[in-house]
Structures are given as structure tokens and as C-alpha cells.
Amino acid sequence: MSDCIFCKLANGVFPTATLFENEEFRVILDAGPASKGHCLILPKAHYADALEMPEDLLGRAFILAKKMAAELKTVTGCAGVNIVQNNGEAAGQTVFHFHIHVIPRYSGGEAMVSWNPGTLTDADKEELLKAFGRN
């Protein structure tokens, strides 16, 4: 897409701090990192989110995320890694070009991905099982 900033970043229209590149993806350091080493995996082709991507390409994106996470642990010495991918505004997506955040996490650092666990009610469980044909 001609107006998509991530298309432009992924395809070298704008300069980036590129950690990895192949014919399908570019991995860049995030300009607004949550922690040292935070990077983005960007497909060169435009897809708004994971639901639009072909499954084989989506699979390769997550394989690349795993490889980048392992390399970041080695390079940065981080204690853990968040691999984050949001789909839709309600899920926190702000740029509507599929991307994966790979975020090194350091001991004693700020928690990023958290929620207050709720309770799976019997009514919700039965409703969902029925909707999925699993009752």
C-alpha cells in the first residue's frame, strides 16, 4: 500500500536499523522500544493483520520470531522475551500492517504483558463449547 508506513519501512523506502532481511521480511529495531533490543518483524507484502495473511507466510513469520528471540537472548543477555502480535484496534493494534514485536525482558524490569485473571463461568464455557461444536 502506498500510504502504509510499515510497507515503506519493510521495503527500504525509509532508512531503518535492520537486524535481518530476506525476500519476505525485514526485521528492524523499534523506534519507540519497550526495552533495549525491541524489534519488529515486518512482511514486505501488505496484510492488515494475521487473519489476512496466508498460513504458510504466517508460519514463517513466527519461525523468524523464534529465531530473533533466541538471538536477542544471546546478544542482549535478557532474561526472557515477549513475542507479541495484535490483531485489530480492540486488541491494541495501532498500525494496520501485520507485524510481530520481539521484546527482550530483563530481570527487575517493568512487566509488559499482564492481565488480571478472571473466571471461566460455566455459562461461558458451555456457550463457547456449543459454538465450536464441542458439546
Coordinates of N, CA and C in Angstrom, one line a residue:
M1 N 0.8 -1.2 0.0 CA 0.0 0.0 0.0 C 0.9 1.2 0.0
S2 N 0.6 2.2 -0.8 CA 1.4 3.4 -1.0 C 1.4 4.3 0.2
D3 N 0.4 4.2 1.1 CA 0.4 5.1 2.3 C 0.7 4.4 3.6
C4 N 1.1 3.1 3.5 CA 1.4 2.3 4.7 C 2.9 2.5 5.1
I5 N 3.1 3.1 6.3 CA 4.4 3.4 6.8 C 5.2 2.1 7.0
F6 N 4.6 1.0 7.4 CA 5.3 -0.3 7.6 C 5.7 -0.9 6.3
C7 N 4.8 -0.7 5.2 CA 5.2 -1.2 3.9 C 6.5 -0.4 3.5
K8 N 6.6 0.9 3.7 CA 7.7 1.6 3.4 C 9.0 1.2 4.2
L9 N 8.8 1.0 5.5 CA 9.9 0.5 6.3 C 10.4 -0.9 5.9
A10 N 9.4 -1.8 5.6 CA 9.8 -3.1 5.2 C 10.5 -3.2 3.9
N11 N 10.2 -2.3 3.0 CA 10.7 -2.3 1.7 C 11.8 -1.3 1.4
G12 N 12.4 -0.8 2.5 CA 13.6 0.1 2.3 C 13.3 1.5 1.8
V13 N 12.1 1.9 1.8 CA 11.8 3.3 1.3 C 12.4 4.3 2.3
F14 N 12.3 4.0 3.6 CA 12.9 4.8 4.6 C 14.0 4.0 5.3
P15 N 15.0 4.7 5.7 CA 16.1 4.0 6.4 C 15.7 3.4 7.7
T16 N 16.2 2.2 8.0 CA 15.9 1.6 9.3 C 17.2 1.0 9.9
A17 N 17.1 0.6 11.1 CA 18.1 -0.2 11.8 C 17.7 -1.6 11.6
T18 N 18.2 -2.2 10.5 CA 17.8 -3.5 10.0 C 18.7 -4.6 10.7
L19 N 18.0 -5.5 11.4 CA 18.8 -6.7 12.0 C 18.8 -7.9 11.1
F20 N 17.8 -8.0 10.2 CA 17.7 -9.2 9.4 C 16.8 -8.8 8.2
E21 N 17.1 -9.4 7.0 CA 16.3 -9.2 5.8 C 16.4 -10.4 4.9
N22 N 15.2 -10.8 4.4 CA 15.2 -11.8 3.3 C 14.2 -11.3 2.3
E23 N 13.8 -12.2 1.3 CA 12.9 -11.7 0.3 C 11.4 -11.5 0.8
E24 N 11.1 -12.0 2.0 CA 9.8 -11.9 2.5 C 9.6 -10.9 3.7
F25 N 10.7 -10.8 4.5 CA 10.6 -10.0 5.7 C 11.8 -9.1 5.9
R26 N 11.6 -8.0 6.7 CA 12.6 -7.2 7.3 C 12.4 -7.1 8.8
V27 N 13.5 -7.3 9.5 CA 13.4 -7.1 11.0 C 14.2 -5.9 11.3
I28 N 13.5 -5.0 12.0 CA 14.1 -3.7 12.4 C 14.0 -3.4 13.9
L29 N 14.9 -2.6 14.4 CA 14.8 -2.1 15.7 C 13.6 -1.2 15.8
D30 N 12.8 -1.3 16.8 CA 11.6 -0.4 17.0 C 12.1 1.0 17.4
A31 N 11.6 2.0 16.7 CA 12.0 3.4 17.0 C 11.5 3.8 18.4
G32 N 10.5 3.2 18.9 CA 9.9 3.5 20.3 C 10.0 2.3 21.1
P33 N 11.1 1.8 21.5 CA 11.3 0.5 22.1 C 10.7 0.4 23.5
A34 N 10.1 -0.8 23.9 CA 9.7 -1.1 25.2 C 10.9 -1.4 26.1
S35 N 12.0 -1.9 25.4 CA 13.2 -2.3 26.1 C 14.3 -2.3 25.1
K36 N 15.6 -2.4 25.6 CA 16.7 -2.5 24.7 C 16.6 -3.7 23.8
G37 N 16.7 -3.6 22.5 CA 16.6 -4.7 21.6 C 15.3 -5.0 21.0
H38 N 14.2 -4.3 21.4 CA 12.9 -4.4 20.9 C 12.9 -4.3 19.4
C39 N 12.5 -5.3 18.7 CA 12.4 -5.3 17.3 C 11.1 -5.7 16.7
L40 N 10.9 -5.3 15.4 CA 9.6 -5.6 14.7 C 9.9 -6.5 13.5
I41 N 9.1 -7.5 13.3 CA 9.2 -8.3 12.2 C 8.1 -7.9 11.2
L42 N 8.5 -7.4 10.0 CA 7.6 -6.8 9.1 C 7.6 -7.6 7.8
P43 N 6.5 -8.1 7.3 CA 6.5 -8.7 6.0 C 6.6 -7.6 4.9
K44 N 7.2 -7.9 3.8 CA 7.3 -6.9 2.8 C 6.0 -6.7 2.0
A45 N 5.2 -7.7 2.0 CA 3.9 -7.6 1.4 C 2.9 -7.1 2.4
H46 N 1.9 -6.4 2.0 CA 1.0 -5.8 3.0 C -0.2 -6.7 3.3
Y47 N -0.4 -6.9 4.6 CA -1.5 -7.6 5.2 C -1.9 -6.8 6.4
A48 N -3.2 -6.5 6.6 CA -3.6 -5.7 7.7 C -3.3 -6.4 9.1
D49 N -3.5 -7.7 9.1 CA -3.3 -8.5 10.4 C -3.1 -10.0 10.0
A50 N -3.0 -10.8 11.1 CA -2.7 -12.2 10.9 C -3.9 -12.9 10.2
L51 N -5.1 -12.4 10.3 CA -6.2 -13.0 9.7 C -6.2 -12.9 8.2
E52 N -5.5 -11.9 7.7 CA -5.4 -11.7 6.2 C -4.2 -12.5 5.6
M53 N -3.3 -12.9 6.4 CA -2.0 -13.5 5.9 C -2.2 -14.9 5.4
P54 N -1.6 -15.4 4.4 CA -1.6 -16.8 4.1 C -0.9 -17.6 5.2
E55 N -1.4 -18.7 5.5 CA -0.9 -19.5 6.6 C 0.5 -19.8 6.5
D56 N 1.0 -20.1 5.3 CA 2.4 -20.5 5.2 C 3.3 -19.3 5.5
L57 N 2.9 -18.1 5.1 CA 3.7 -16.9 5.4 C 3.6 -16.6 6.9
L58 N 2.5 -16.7 7.5 CA 2.3 -16.5 8.9 C 3.2 -17.5 9.7
G59 N 3.2 -18.7 9.3 CA 4.1 -19.7 10.0 C 5.5 -19.3 9.9
R60 N 6.0 -18.8 8.7 CA 7.4 -18.4 8.6 C 7.7 -17.1 9.4
A61 N 6.7 -16.3 9.6 CA 6.9 -15.1 10.4 C 7.1 -15.5 11.9
F62 N 6.4 -16.5 12.4 CA 6.6 -16.9 13.8 C 7.8 -17.7 13.9
I63 N 8.2 -18.4 12.9 CA 9.5 -19.1 13.0 C 10.7 -18.1 13.0
L64 N 10.5 -17.0 12.3 CA 11.5 -15.9 12.3 C 11.5 -15.3 13.7
A65 N 10.3 -15.1 14.3 CA 10.2 -14.5 15.6 C 11.0 -15.4 16.6
K66 N 10.8 -16.7 16.5 CA 11.5 -17.6 17.4 C 13.1 -17.4 17.3
K67 N 13.5 -17.4 16.0 CA 15.0 -17.2 15.8 C 15.5 -15.9 16.3
M68 N 14.7 -14.8 16.1 CA 15.1 -13.5 16.6 C 15.1 -13.5 18.1
A69 N 14.2 -14.1 18.7 CA 14.1 -14.1 20.2 C 15.3 -14.8 20.7
A70 N 15.7 -15.9 20.1 CA 16.9 -16.7 20.6 C 18.2 -15.8 20.4
E71 N 18.3 -15.2 19.3 CA 19.4 -14.3 19.0 C 19.5 -13.2 20.0
L72 N 18.3 -12.5 20.2 CA 18.3 -11.4 21.2 C 18.7 -11.9 22.6
K73 N 18.3 -13.1 23.0 CA 18.7 -13.5 24.3 C 20.3 -13.7 24.4
T74 N 20.8 -14.2 23.3 CA 22.3 -14.3 23.2 C 23.0 -12.9 23.2
V75 N 22.5 -12.1 22.4 CA 23.2 -10.8 22.2 C 23.0 -9.8 23.4
T76 N 21.8 -9.8 23.9 CA 21.5 -8.8 25.0 C 21.7 -9.4 26.4
G77 N 21.6 -10.7 26.5 CA 21.7 -11.3 27.9 C 20.3 -11.1 28.6
C78 N 19.3 -10.9 27.9 CA 18.0 -10.7 28.6 C 17.5 -12.0 29.2
A79 N 16.6 -11.8 30.2 CA 16.2 -13.0 31.0 C 15.0 -13.7 30.3
G80 N 14.3 -13.0 29.4 CA 13.1 -13.5 28.8 C 12.8 -12.7 27.6
V81 N 11.8 -13.1 26.8 CA 11.4 -12.4 25.6 C 9.9 -12.5 25.5
N82 N 9.2 -11.3 25.2 CA 7.8 -11.3 24.8 C 7.8 -11.4 23.3
I83 N 6.9 -12.2 22.7 CA 6.6 -12.2 21.3 C 5.1 -11.8 21.2
V84 N 4.9 -10.6 20.7 CA 3.6 -10.0 20.8 C 3.1 -9.7 19.3
Q85 N 1.8 -10.1 19.1 CA 1.2 -9.8 17.8 C -0.3 -9.5 18.0
N86 N -0.7 -8.2 17.7 CA -2.0 -7.8 18.0 C -2.8 -7.7 16.7
N87 N -4.1 -8.0 16.8 CA -5.0 -8.0 15.6 C -6.2 -7.2 15.9
G88 N -6.3 -6.1 15.3 CA -7.5 -5.2 15.5 C -7.3 -4.2 16.5
E89 N -7.9 -3.1 16.4 CA -7.8 -1.9 17.3 C -8.2 -2.3 18.7
A90 N -9.2 -3.1 18.9 CA -9.6 -3.5 20.3 C -8.5 -4.4 20.9
A91 N -7.7 -5.0 20.1 CA -6.6 -5.8 20.7 C -5.3 -5.0 20.8
G92 N -5.3 -3.7 20.6 CA -4.1 -2.9 20.8 C -3.3 -2.6 19.5
Q93 N -3.8 -3.1 18.3 CA -3.1 -2.8 17.1 C -3.3 -1.4 16.7
T94 N -2.1 -0.7 16.5 CA -2.2 0.7 16.1 C -1.7 1.0 14.7
V95 N -0.9 0.1 14.1 CA -0.5 0.2 12.7 C -1.1 -1.0 12.0
F96 N -1.9 -0.8 11.0 CA -2.6 -1.9 10.4 C -1.9 -2.5 9.2
H97 N -0.7 -3.0 9.5 CA 0.2 -3.8 8.7 C 0.7 -4.9 9.6
F98 N 0.5 -6.1 9.3 CA 0.9 -7.2 10.2 C 2.3 -7.0 10.7
H99 N 2.5 -7.2 11.9 CA 3.9 -7.1 12.5 C 3.9 -7.9 13.8
I100 N 5.1 -8.4 14.1 CA 5.4 -9.1 15.4 C 6.4 -8.3 16.2
H101 N 6.1 -8.0 17.4 CA 7.0 -7.4 18.3 C 7.8 -8.5 19.0
V102 N 9.1 -8.4 19.0 CA 10.0 -9.3 19.8 C 10.7 -8.4 20.8
I103 N 10.3 -8.6 22.1 CA 10.7 -7.6 23.1 C 11.6 -8.3 24.2
P104 N 12.8 -8.0 24.3 CA 13.6 -8.6 25.4 C 13.1 -8.1 26.7
R105 N 13.1 -9.0 27.7 CA 12.7 -8.6 29.0 C 13.9 -8.9 30.0
Y106 N 14.1 -7.9 30.9 CA 15.3 -8.0 31.8 C 14.8 -8.2 33.2
S107 N 15.6 -9.0 34.0 CA 15.3 -9.2 35.4 C 15.1 -7.8 36.1
G108 N 14.1 -7.7 36.8 CA 13.8 -6.5 37.6 C 13.2 -5.4 36.7
G109 N 13.0 -5.6 35.4 CA 12.4 -4.7 34.5 C 10.9 -4.6 34.7
E110 N 10.3 -3.6 34.0 CA 8.9 -3.4 34.0 C 8.1 -4.6 33.3
A111 N 7.1 -5.1 33.9 CA 6.2 -6.1 33.2 C 5.5 -5.4 32.1
M112 N 5.4 -6.1 31.0 CA 4.7 -5.5 29.8 C 3.4 -6.2 29.6
V113 N 3.4 -7.5 29.5 CA 2.1 -8.2 29.1 C 1.6 -8.8 30.4
S114 N 0.4 -8.3 30.8 CA -0.2 -8.8 32.0 C -1.7 -8.6 32.0
W115 N -2.4 -9.3 32.8 CA -3.8 -9.1 32.9 C -4.2 -9.7 34.3
N116 N -5.4 -9.2 34.8 CA -5.9 -9.8 36.0 C -6.8 -11.0 35.6
P117 N -6.4 -12.2 36.0 CA -7.1 -13.4 35.6 C -8.6 -13.3 36.1
G118 N -9.5 -13.7 35.2 CA -10.9 -13.7 35.5 C -11.3 -15.1 35.9
T119 N -12.5 -15.5 35.7 CA -13.1 -16.8 36.0 C -13.8 -17.3 34.8
L120 N -13.6 -18.5 34.3 CA -14.3 -19.1 33.3 C -15.6 -19.6 33.9
T121 N -16.7 -18.9 33.6 CA -18.0 -19.3 34.1 C -18.5 -20.6 33.4
D122 N -19.4 -21.3 34.0 CA -20.0 -22.5 33.4 C -20.8 -22.1 32.2
A123 N -21.5 -20.9 32.3 CA -22.3 -20.4 31.2 C -21.5 -20.1 30.0
D124 N -20.4 -19.4 30.2 CA -19.5 -19.0 29.1 C -18.8 -20.3 28.5
K125 N -18.4 -21.2 29.3 CA -17.8 -22.4 28.8 C -18.8 -23.2 28.0
E126 N -20.0 -23.4 28.4 CA -21.0 -24.1 27.6 C -21.3 -23.4 26.3
E127 N -21.5 -22.1 26.4 CA -21.8 -21.3 25.2 C -20.7 -21.5 24.1
L128 N -19.5 -21.3 24.6 CA -18.3 -21.4 23.6 C -18.1 -22.9 23.1
L129 N -18.2 -23.8 24.0 CA -18.1 -25.2 23.5 C -19.2 -25.5 22.5
K130 N -20.4 -25.1 22.7 CA -21.5 -25.3 21.8 C -21.2 -24.6 20.5
A131 N -20.8 -23.3 20.5 CA -20.5 -22.6 19.3 C -19.4 -23.3 18.5
F132 N -18.4 -23.9 19.1 CA -17.4 -24.6 18.4 C -17.7 -26.1 18.1
G133 N -19.0 -26.5 18.4 CA -19.4 -27.8 18.2 C -18.8 -28.9 19.0
R134 N -18.4 -28.5 20.2 CA -17.7 -29.4 21.2 C -18.5 -29.8 22.4
N135 N -19.8 -29.7 22.3 CA -20.6 -30.1 23.5 C -21.0 -31.5 23.5

